[in-house]
mmCIF file of C-alpha atoms in Angstrom:
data_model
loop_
_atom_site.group_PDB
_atom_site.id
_atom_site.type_symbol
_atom_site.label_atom_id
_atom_site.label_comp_id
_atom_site.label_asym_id
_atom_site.label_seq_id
_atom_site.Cartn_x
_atom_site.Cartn_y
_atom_site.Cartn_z
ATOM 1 C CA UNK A 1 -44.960 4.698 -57.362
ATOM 2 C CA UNK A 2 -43.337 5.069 -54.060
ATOM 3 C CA UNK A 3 -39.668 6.086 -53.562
ATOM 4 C CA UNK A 4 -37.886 6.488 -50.683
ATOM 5 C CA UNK A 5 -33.625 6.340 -49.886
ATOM 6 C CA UNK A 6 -32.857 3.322 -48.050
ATOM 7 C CA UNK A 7 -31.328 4.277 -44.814
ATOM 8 C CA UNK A 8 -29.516 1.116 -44.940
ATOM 9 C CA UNK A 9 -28.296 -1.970 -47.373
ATOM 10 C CA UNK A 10 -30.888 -4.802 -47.225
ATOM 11 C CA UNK A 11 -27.942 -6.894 -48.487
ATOM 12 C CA UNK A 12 -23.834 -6.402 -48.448
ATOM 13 C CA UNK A 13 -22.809 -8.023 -51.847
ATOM 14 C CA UNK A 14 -18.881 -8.006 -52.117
ATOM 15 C CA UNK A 15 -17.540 -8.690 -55.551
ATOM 16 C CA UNK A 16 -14.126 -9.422 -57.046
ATOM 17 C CA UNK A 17 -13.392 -7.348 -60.077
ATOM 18 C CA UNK A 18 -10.648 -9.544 -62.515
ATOM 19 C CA UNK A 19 -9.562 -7.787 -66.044
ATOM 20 C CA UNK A 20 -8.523 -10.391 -68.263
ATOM 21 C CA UNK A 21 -7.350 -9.909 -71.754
ATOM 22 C CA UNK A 22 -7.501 -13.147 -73.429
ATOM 23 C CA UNK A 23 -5.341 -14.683 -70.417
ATOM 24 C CA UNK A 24 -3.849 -12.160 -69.314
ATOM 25 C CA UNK A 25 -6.086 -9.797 -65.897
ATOM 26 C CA UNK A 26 -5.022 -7.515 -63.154
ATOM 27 C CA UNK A 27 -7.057 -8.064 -60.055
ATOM 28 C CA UNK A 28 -9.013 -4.935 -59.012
ATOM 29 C CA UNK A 29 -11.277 -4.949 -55.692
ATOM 30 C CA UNK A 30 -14.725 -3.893 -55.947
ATOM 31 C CA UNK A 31 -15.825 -0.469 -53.635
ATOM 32 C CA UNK A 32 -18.805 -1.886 -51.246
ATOM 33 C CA UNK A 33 -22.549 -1.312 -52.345
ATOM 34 C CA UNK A 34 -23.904 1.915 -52.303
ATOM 35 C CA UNK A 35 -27.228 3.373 -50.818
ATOM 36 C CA UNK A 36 -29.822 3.920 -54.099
ATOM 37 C CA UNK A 37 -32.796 5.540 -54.428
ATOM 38 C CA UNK A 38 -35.787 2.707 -54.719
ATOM 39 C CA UNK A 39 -39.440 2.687 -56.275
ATOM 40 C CA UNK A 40 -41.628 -0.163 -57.259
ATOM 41 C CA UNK A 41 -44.701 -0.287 -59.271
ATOM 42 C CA UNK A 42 -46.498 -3.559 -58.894
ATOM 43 C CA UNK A 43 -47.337 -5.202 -61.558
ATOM 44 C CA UNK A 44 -48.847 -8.691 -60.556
ATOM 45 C CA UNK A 45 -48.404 -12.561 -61.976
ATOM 46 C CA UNK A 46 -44.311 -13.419 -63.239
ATOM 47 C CA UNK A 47 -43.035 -10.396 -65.112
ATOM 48 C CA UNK A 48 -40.137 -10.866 -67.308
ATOM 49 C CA UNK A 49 -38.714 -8.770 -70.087
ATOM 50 C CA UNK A 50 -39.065 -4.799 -69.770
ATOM 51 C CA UNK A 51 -38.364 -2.178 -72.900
ATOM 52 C CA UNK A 52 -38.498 1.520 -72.411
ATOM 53 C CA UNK A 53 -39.900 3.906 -74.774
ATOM 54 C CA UNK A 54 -36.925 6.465 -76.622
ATOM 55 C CA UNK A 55 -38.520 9.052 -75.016
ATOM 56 C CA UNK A 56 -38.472 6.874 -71.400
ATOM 57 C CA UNK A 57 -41.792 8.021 -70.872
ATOM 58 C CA UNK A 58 -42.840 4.479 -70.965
ATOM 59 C CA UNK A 59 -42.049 0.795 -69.524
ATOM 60 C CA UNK A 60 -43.895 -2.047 -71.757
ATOM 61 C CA UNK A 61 -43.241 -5.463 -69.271
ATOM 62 C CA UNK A 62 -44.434 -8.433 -70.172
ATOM 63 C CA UNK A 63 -46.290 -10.917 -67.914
ATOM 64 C CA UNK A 64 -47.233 -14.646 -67.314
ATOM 65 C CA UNK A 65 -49.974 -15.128 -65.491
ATOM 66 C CA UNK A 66 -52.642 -17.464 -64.802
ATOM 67 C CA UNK A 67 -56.461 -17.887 -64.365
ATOM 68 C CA UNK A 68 -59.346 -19.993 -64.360
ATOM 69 C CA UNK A 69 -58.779 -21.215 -67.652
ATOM 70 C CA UNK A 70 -55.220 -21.843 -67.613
ATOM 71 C CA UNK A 71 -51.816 -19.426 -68.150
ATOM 72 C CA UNK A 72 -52.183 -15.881 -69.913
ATOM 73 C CA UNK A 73 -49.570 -13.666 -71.048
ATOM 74 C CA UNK A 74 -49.876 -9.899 -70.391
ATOM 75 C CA UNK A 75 -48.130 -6.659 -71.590
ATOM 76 C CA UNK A 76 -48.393 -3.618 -68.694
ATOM 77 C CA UNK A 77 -47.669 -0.135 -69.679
ATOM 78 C CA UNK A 78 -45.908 1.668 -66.799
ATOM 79 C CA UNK A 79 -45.972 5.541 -66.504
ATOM 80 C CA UNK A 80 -42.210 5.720 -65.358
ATOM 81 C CA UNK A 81 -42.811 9.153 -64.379
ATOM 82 C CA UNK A 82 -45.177 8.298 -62.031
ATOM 83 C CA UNK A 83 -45.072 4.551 -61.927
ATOM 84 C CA UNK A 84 -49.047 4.250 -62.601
ATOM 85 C CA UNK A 85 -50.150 1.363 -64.577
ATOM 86 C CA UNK A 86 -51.275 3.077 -68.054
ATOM 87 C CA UNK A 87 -52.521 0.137 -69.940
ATOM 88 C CA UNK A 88 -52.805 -3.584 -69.628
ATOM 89 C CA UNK A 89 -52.745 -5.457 -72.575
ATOM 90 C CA UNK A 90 -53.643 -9.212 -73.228
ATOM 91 C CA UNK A 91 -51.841 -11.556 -75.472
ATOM 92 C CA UNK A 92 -53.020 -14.797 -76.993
ATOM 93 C CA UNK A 93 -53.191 -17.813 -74.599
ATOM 94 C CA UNK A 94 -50.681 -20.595 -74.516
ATOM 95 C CA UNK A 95 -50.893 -24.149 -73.235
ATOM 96 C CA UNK A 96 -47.265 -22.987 -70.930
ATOM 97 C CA UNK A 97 -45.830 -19.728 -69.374
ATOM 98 C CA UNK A 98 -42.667 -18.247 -70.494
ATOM 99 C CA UNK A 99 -43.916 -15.552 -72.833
ATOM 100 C CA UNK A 100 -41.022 -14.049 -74.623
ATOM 101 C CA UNK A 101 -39.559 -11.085 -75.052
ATOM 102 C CA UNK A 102 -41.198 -7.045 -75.442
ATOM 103 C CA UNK A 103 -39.253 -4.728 -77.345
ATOM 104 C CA UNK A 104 -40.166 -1.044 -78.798
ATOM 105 C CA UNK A 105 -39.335 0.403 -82.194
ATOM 106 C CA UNK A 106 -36.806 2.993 -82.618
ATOM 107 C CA UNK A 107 -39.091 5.731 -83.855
ATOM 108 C CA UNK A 108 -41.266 4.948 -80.083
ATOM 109 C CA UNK A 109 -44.416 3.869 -82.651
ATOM 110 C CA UNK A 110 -44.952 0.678 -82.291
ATOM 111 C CA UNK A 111 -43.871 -2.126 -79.392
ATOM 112 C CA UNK A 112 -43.557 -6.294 -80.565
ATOM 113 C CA UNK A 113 -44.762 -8.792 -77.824
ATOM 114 C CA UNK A 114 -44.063 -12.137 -78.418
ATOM 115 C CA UNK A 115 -46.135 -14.900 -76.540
ATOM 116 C CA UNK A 116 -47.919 -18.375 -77.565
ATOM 117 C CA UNK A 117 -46.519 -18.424 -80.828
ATOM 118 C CA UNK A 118 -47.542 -15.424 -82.188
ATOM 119 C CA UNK A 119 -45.956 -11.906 -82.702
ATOM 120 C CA UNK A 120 -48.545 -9.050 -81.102
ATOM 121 C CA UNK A 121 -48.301 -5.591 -82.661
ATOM 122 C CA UNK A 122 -48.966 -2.611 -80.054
ATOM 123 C CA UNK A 123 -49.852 0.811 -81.404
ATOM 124 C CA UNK A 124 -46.946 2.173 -78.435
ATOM 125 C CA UNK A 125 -48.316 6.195 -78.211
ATOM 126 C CA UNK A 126 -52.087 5.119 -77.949
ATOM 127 C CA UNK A 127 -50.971 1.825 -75.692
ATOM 128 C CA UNK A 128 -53.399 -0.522 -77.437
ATOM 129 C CA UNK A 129 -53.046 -3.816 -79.416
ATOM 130 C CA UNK A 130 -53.107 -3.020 -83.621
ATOM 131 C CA UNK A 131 -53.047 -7.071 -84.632
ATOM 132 C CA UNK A 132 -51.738 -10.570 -84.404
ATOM 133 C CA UNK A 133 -50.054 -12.769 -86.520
ATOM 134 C CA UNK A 134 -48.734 -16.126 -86.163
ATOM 135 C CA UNK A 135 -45.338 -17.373 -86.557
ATOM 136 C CA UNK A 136 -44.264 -19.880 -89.007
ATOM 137 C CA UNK A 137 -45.180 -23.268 -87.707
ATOM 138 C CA UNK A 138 -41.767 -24.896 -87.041
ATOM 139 C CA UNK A 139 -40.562 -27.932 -88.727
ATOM 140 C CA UNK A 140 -40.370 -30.820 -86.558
ATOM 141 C CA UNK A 141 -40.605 -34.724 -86.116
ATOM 142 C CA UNK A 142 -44.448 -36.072 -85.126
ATOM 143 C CA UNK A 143 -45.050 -35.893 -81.408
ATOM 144 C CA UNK A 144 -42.898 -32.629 -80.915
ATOM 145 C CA UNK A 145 -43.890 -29.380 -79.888
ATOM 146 C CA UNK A 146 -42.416 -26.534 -80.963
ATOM 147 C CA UNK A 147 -40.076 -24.051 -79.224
ATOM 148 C CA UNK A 148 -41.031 -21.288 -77.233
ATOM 149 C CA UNK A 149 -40.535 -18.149 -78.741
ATOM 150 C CA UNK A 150 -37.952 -16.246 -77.213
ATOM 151 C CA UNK A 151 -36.651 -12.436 -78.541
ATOM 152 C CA UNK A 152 -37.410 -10.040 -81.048
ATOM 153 C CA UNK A 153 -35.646 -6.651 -82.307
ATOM 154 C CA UNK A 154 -36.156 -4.229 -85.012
ATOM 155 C CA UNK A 155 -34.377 -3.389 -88.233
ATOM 156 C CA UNK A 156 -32.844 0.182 -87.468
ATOM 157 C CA UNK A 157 -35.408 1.305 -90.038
ATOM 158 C CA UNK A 158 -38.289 -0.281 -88.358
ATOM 159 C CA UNK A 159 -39.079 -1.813 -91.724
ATOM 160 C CA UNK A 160 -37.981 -5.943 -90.549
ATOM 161 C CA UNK A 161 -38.589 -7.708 -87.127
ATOM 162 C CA UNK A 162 -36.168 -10.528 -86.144
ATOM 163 C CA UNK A 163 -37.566 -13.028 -83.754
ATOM 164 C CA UNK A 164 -35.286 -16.312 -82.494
ATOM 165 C CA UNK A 165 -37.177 -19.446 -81.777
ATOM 166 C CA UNK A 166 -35.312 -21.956 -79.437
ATOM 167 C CA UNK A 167 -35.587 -25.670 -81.438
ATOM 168 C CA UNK A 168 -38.362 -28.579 -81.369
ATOM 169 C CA UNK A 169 -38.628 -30.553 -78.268
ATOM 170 C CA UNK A 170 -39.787 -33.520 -77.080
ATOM 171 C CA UNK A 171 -38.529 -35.900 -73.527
ATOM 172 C CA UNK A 172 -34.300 -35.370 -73.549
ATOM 173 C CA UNK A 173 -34.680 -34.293 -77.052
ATOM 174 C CA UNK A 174 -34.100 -31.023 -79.019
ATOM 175 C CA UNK A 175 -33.598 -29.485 -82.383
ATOM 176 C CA UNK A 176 -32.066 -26.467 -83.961
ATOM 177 C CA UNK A 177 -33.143 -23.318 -83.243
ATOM 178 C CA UNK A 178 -34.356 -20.613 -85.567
ATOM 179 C CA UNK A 179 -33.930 -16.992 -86.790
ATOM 180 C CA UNK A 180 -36.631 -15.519 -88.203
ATOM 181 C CA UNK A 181 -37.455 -12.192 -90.616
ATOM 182 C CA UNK A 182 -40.790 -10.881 -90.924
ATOM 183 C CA UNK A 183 -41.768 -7.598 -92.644
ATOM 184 C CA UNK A 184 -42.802 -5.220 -89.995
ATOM 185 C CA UNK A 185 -45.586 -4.280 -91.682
ATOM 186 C CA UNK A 186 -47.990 -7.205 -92.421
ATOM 187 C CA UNK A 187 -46.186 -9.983 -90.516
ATOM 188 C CA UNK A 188 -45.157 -11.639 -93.732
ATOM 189 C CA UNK A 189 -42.347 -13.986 -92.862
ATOM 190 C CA UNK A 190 -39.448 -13.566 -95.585
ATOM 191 C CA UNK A 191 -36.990 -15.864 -94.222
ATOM 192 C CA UNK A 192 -35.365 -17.915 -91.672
ATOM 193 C CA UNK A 193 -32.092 -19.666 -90.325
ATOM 194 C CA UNK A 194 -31.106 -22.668 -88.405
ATOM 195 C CA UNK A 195 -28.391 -22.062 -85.451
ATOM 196 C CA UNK A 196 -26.957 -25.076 -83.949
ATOM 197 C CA UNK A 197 -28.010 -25.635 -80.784
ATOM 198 C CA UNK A 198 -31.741 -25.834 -79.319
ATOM 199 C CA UNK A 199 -31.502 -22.823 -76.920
ATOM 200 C CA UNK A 200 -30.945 -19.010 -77.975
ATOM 201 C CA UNK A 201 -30.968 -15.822 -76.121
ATOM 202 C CA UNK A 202 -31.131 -12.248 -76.780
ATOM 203 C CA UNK A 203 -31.481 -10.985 -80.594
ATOM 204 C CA UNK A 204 -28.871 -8.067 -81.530
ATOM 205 C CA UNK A 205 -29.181 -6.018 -84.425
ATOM 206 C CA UNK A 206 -26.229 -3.885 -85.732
ATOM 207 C CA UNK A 207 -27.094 0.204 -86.037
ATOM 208 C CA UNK A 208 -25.557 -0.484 -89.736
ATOM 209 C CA UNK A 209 -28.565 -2.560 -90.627
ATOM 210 C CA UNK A 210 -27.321 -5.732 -92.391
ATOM 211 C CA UNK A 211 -25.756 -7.509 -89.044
ATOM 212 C CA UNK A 212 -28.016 -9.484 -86.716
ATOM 213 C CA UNK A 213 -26.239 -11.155 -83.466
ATOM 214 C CA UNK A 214 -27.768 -14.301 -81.806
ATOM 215 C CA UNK A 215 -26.950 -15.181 -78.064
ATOM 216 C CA UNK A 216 -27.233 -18.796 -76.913
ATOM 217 C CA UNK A 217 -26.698 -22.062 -76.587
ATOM 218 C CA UNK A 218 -23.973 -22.106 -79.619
ATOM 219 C CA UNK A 219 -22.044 -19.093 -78.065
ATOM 220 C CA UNK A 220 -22.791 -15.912 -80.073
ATOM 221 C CA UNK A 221 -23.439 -16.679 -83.728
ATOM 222 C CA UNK A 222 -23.304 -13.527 -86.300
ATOM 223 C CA UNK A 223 -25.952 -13.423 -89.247
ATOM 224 C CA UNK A 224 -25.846 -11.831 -92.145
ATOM 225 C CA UNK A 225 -29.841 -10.827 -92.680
ATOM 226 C CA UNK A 226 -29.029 -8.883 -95.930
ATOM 227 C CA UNK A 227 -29.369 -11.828 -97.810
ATOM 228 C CA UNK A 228 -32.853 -13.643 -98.437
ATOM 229 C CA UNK A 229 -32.929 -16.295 -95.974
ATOM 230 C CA UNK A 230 -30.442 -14.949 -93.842
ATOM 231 C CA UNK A 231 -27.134 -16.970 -93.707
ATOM 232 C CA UNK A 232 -24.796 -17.777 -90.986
ATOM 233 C CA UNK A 233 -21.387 -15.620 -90.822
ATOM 234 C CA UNK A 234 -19.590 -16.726 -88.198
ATOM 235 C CA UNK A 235 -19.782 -18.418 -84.992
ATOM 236 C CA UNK A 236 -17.736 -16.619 -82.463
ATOM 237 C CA UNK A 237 -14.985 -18.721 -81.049
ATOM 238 C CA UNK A 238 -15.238 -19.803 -77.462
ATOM 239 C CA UNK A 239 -12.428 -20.064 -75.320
ATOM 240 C CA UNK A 240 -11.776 -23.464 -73.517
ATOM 241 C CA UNK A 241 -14.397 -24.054 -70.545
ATOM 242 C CA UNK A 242 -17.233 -21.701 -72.427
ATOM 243 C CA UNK A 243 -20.708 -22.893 -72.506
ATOM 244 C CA UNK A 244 -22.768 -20.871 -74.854
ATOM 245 C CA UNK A 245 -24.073 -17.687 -73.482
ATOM 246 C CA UNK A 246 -26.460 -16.263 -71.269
ATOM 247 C CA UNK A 247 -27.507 -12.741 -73.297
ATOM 248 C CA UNK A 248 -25.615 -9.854 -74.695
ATOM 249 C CA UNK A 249 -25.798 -6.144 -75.686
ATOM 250 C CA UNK A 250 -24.274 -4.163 -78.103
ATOM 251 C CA UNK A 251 -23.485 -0.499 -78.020
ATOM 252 C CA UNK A 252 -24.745 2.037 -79.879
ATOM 253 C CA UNK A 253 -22.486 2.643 -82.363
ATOM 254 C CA UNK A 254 -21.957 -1.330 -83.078
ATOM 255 C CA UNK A 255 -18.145 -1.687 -82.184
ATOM 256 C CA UNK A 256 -18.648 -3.431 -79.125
ATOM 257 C CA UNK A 257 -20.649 -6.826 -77.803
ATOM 258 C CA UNK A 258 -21.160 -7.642 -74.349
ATOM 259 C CA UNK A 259 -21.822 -11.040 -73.900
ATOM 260 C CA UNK A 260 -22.750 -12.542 -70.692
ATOM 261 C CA UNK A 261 -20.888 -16.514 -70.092
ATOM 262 C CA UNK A 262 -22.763 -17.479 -67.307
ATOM 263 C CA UNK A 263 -20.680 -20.971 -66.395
ATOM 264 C CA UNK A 264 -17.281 -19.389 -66.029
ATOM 265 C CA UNK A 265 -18.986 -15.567 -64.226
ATOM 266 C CA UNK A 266 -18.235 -13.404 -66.846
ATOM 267 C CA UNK A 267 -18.330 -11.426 -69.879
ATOM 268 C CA UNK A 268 -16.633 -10.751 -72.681
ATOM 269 C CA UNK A 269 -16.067 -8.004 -74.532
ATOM 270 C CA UNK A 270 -16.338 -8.504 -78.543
ATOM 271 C CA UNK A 271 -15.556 -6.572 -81.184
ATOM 272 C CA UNK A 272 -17.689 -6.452 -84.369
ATOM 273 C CA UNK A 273 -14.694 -5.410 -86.578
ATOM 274 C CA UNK A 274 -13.967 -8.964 -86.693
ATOM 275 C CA UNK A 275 -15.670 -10.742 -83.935
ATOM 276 C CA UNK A 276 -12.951 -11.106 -82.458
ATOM 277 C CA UNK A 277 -12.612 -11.066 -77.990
ATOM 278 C CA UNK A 278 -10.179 -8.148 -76.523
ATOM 279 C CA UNK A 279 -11.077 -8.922 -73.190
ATOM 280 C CA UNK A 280 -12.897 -10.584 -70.481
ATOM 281 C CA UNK A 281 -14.608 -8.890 -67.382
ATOM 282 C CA UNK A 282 -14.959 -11.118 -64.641
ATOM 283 C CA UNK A 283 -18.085 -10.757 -62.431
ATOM 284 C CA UNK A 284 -17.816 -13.739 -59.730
ATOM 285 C CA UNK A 285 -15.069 -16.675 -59.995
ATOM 286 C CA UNK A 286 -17.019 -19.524 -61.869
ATOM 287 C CA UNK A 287 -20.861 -20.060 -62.275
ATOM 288 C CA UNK A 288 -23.327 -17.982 -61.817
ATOM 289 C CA UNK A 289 -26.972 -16.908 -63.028
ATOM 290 C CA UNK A 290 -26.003 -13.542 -65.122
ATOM 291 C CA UNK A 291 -28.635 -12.351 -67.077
ATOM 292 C CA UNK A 292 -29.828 -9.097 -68.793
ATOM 293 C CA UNK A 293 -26.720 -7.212 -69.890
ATOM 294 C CA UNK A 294 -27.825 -3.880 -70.404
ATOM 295 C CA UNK A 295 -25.413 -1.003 -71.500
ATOM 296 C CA UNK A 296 -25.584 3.107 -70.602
ATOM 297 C CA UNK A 297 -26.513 4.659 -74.015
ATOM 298 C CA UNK A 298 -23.178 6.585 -74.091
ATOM 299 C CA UNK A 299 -21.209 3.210 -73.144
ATOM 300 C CA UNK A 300 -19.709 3.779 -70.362
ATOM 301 C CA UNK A 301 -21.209 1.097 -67.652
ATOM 302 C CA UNK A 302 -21.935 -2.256 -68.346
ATOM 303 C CA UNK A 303 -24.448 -3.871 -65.872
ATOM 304 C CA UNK A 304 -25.319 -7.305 -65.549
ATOM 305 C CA UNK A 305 -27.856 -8.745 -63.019
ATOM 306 C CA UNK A 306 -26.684 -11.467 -61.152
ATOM 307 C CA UNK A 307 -29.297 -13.649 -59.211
ATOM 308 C CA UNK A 308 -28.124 -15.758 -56.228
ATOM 309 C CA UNK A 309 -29.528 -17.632 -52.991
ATOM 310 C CA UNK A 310 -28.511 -14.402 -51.090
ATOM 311 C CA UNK A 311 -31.302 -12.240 -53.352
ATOM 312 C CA UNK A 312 -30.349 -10.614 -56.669
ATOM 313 C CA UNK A 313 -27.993 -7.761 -57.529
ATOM 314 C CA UNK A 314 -26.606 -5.614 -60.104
ATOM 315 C CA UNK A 315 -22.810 -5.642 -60.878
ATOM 316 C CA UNK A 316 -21.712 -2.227 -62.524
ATOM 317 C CA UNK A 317 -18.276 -2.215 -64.808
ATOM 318 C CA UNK A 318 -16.306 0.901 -66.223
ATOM 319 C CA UNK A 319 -16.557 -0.136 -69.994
ATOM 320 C CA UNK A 320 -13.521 1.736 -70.484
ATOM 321 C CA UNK A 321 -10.909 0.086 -67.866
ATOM 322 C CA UNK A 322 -13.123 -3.215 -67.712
ATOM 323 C CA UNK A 323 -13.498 -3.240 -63.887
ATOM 324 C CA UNK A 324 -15.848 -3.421 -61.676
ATOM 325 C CA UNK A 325 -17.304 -0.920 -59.484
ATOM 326 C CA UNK A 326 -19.612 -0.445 -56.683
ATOM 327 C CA UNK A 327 -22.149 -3.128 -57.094
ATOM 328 C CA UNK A 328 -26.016 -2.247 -56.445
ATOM 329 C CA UNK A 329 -27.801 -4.507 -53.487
ATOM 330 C CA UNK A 330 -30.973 -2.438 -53.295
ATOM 331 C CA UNK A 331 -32.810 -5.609 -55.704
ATOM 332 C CA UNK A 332 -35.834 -5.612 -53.463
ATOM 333 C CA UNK A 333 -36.937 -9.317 -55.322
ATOM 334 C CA UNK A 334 -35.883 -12.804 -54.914
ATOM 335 C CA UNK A 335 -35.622 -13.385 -58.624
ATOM 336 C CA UNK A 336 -35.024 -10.581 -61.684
ATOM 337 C CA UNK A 337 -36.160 -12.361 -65.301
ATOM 338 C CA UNK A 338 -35.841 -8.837 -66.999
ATOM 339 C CA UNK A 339 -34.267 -5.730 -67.063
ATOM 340 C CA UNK A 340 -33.940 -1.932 -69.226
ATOM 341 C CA UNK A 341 -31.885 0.942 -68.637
ATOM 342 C CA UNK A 342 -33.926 4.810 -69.160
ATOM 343 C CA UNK A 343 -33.270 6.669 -72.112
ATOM 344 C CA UNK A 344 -31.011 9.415 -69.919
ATOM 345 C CA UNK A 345 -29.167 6.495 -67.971
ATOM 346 C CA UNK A 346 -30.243 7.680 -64.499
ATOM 347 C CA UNK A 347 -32.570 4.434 -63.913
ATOM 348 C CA UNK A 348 -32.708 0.580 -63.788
ATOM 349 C CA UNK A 349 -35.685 -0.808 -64.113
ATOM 350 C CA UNK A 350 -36.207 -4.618 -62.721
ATOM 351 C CA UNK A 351 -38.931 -6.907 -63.468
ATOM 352 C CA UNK A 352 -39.264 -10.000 -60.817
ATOM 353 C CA UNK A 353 -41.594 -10.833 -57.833
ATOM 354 C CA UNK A 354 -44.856 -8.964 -59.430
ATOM 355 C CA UNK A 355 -43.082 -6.021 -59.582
ATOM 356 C CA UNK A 356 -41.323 -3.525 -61.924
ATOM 357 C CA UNK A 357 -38.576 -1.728 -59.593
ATOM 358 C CA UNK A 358 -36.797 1.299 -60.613
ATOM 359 C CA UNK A 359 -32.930 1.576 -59.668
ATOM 360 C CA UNK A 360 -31.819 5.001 -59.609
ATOM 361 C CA UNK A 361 -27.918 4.841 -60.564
ATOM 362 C CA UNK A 362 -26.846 7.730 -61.702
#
């Protein structure tokens, strides 16, 4: 990996910072980017989502890529103390790109790829593949394929996987997407749920263990998965002008959702006591591509990449006043599709343009 302190901004991203508490905001100005400290490890093909080990020894990114035979989907295991490629681990072969999402077990044991239908298990201290199974096939009308597979998260246990399935498709066409619970470990599905809408998003599961929350299409819809299937709670109410959401985080002691609205630039803040909003942080003024929320493990910044035509950056809020301060410009990509903060906070690291980039913020 090479590092090296930009001598100067490759960008100048000036943001608006608005506070708004269910209608109510003060306006605060944002302080102008700030010089960071920049590595990349490249990491070839499209990567997308990134999850660091608990130890953050360890970056597992997944990749679509492509040969002679058609598209692959990869998993590539990234020393982040020294950036070297470690592993590089192939996934079955779909018929389309978009693998889904990586994610790594609390314990550090064991990492979940999901790509082509299928869940991969990875044996995440000896970086190598332990099996395969497939997924449910999904119920839908002849001529329709099936949705891509999307997220996945782990019980706080590590005993049940939770993996959301965006709905059947076919031309202008879609059906409900899907929840599902498998037992971590032999793959056995033991339940699913319908959400209302064909598209979902990130997968949150509540440190308390019987609380799963679904980003999307819908808006953010909670589950209860302590009953067998899973059942729907609540859907949390969107304000006028919403249009589902764009991904969300939760913090680690489960009071507090961060959930990204990409058509109206911001995010609210949710709490779990009820699901109810106490406020809105407001990144740009109307639409723009937010993605991959990702929260400091002692929950005090909220960051939130934003991709644009002038190149992508990183908005940073104060979780605690709900502004905004200095954004980061130093997003050496034209595109980010994933993104996970280290175990101690100090680093970003970005996956877009074949490469995994490390942010150092702190």
């Amino acid at each position: 990996m090479k590092k090296r302190r930009l001598a100067s901004l490759r960008r100048a991203v000036c943001l608006a910072a608005v506070l708004s508490a269910l209608g109510a905001g003060t306006a605060v100005a944002a302080s102008p980017p700030h010089p960071t400290e920049v590595g990349a490890t490249a990491v070839g093909g499209s990567p997308g989502s990134v999850a660091v080990s608990p130890d953050g020894s360890q970056a597992f990114v997944m990749i679509d890529d492509s040969d002679k035979d058609g598209p692959t989907a990869l998993v590539k295991v990234v020393d982040t103390g020294t950036g070297a490629i470690k592993a590089t681990l192939p996934l079955p072969r779909s018929n389309a790109l978009m693998a889904g999402q990586v994610t790594v077990s609390r314990d550090g044991k064991r990492a979940y790829a999901l790509a082509a239908q299928t869940v991969t298990v990875i044996d995440a201290v000896a970086d190598t593949v332990l099996r395969t199974f497939a997924v449910p096939d999904q119920p839908r009308p002849a001529g329709w394929a099936p949705g891509l597979l999307k997220s996945v998260a782990v019980s706080p246990d590590g005993a049940s996987l939770y993996v959301s399935q965006d709905g059947a498709r076919t031309y202008r066409q879609g059906g409900p997407s899907r929840v599902m619970v498998f037992a971590a470990a032999t793959g056995a599905c033991t339940g699913s749920v319908n959400i209302d809408n064909q598209y979902v998003n990130d997968v949150l599961v509540h440190p308390g263990g019987k609380d799963v929350y679904v980003s999307g299409g819908a808006g953010l819809v909670h589950l209860d998965v302590a009953a067998t299937p899973p059942t729907v709670v609540r859907t949390v109410v969107q304000p006028p002008g919403e249009s589902g959401t764009s991904g969300a985080t939760i913090s680690a002691d489960g009071s507090r959702i961060y959930d990204v609205v990409n058509n109206l630039g911001y995010v609210r803040v949710i709490s779990t006591a009820g699901d109810g909003t106490l406020a809105t942080i407001a990144v740009v003024q109307g639409y723009s591509d937010l993605r991959n929320p990702m929260l400091s493990h002692d929950g005090t910044r909220l960051y939130v990449v934003k991709n644009d035509i002038d190149g992508p950056s990183v908005a940073v809020a104060d979780t605690a006043t709900r502004t905004l301060l200095d954004p980061l410009a130093d997003v050496d990509a034209t595109d980010v599709r994933g993104a996970a903060i280290s175990a101690d906070d100090s680093t970003l690291y970005l996956a877009g343009s074949g490469a995994l980039q490390f942010l150092t913020v702190r």
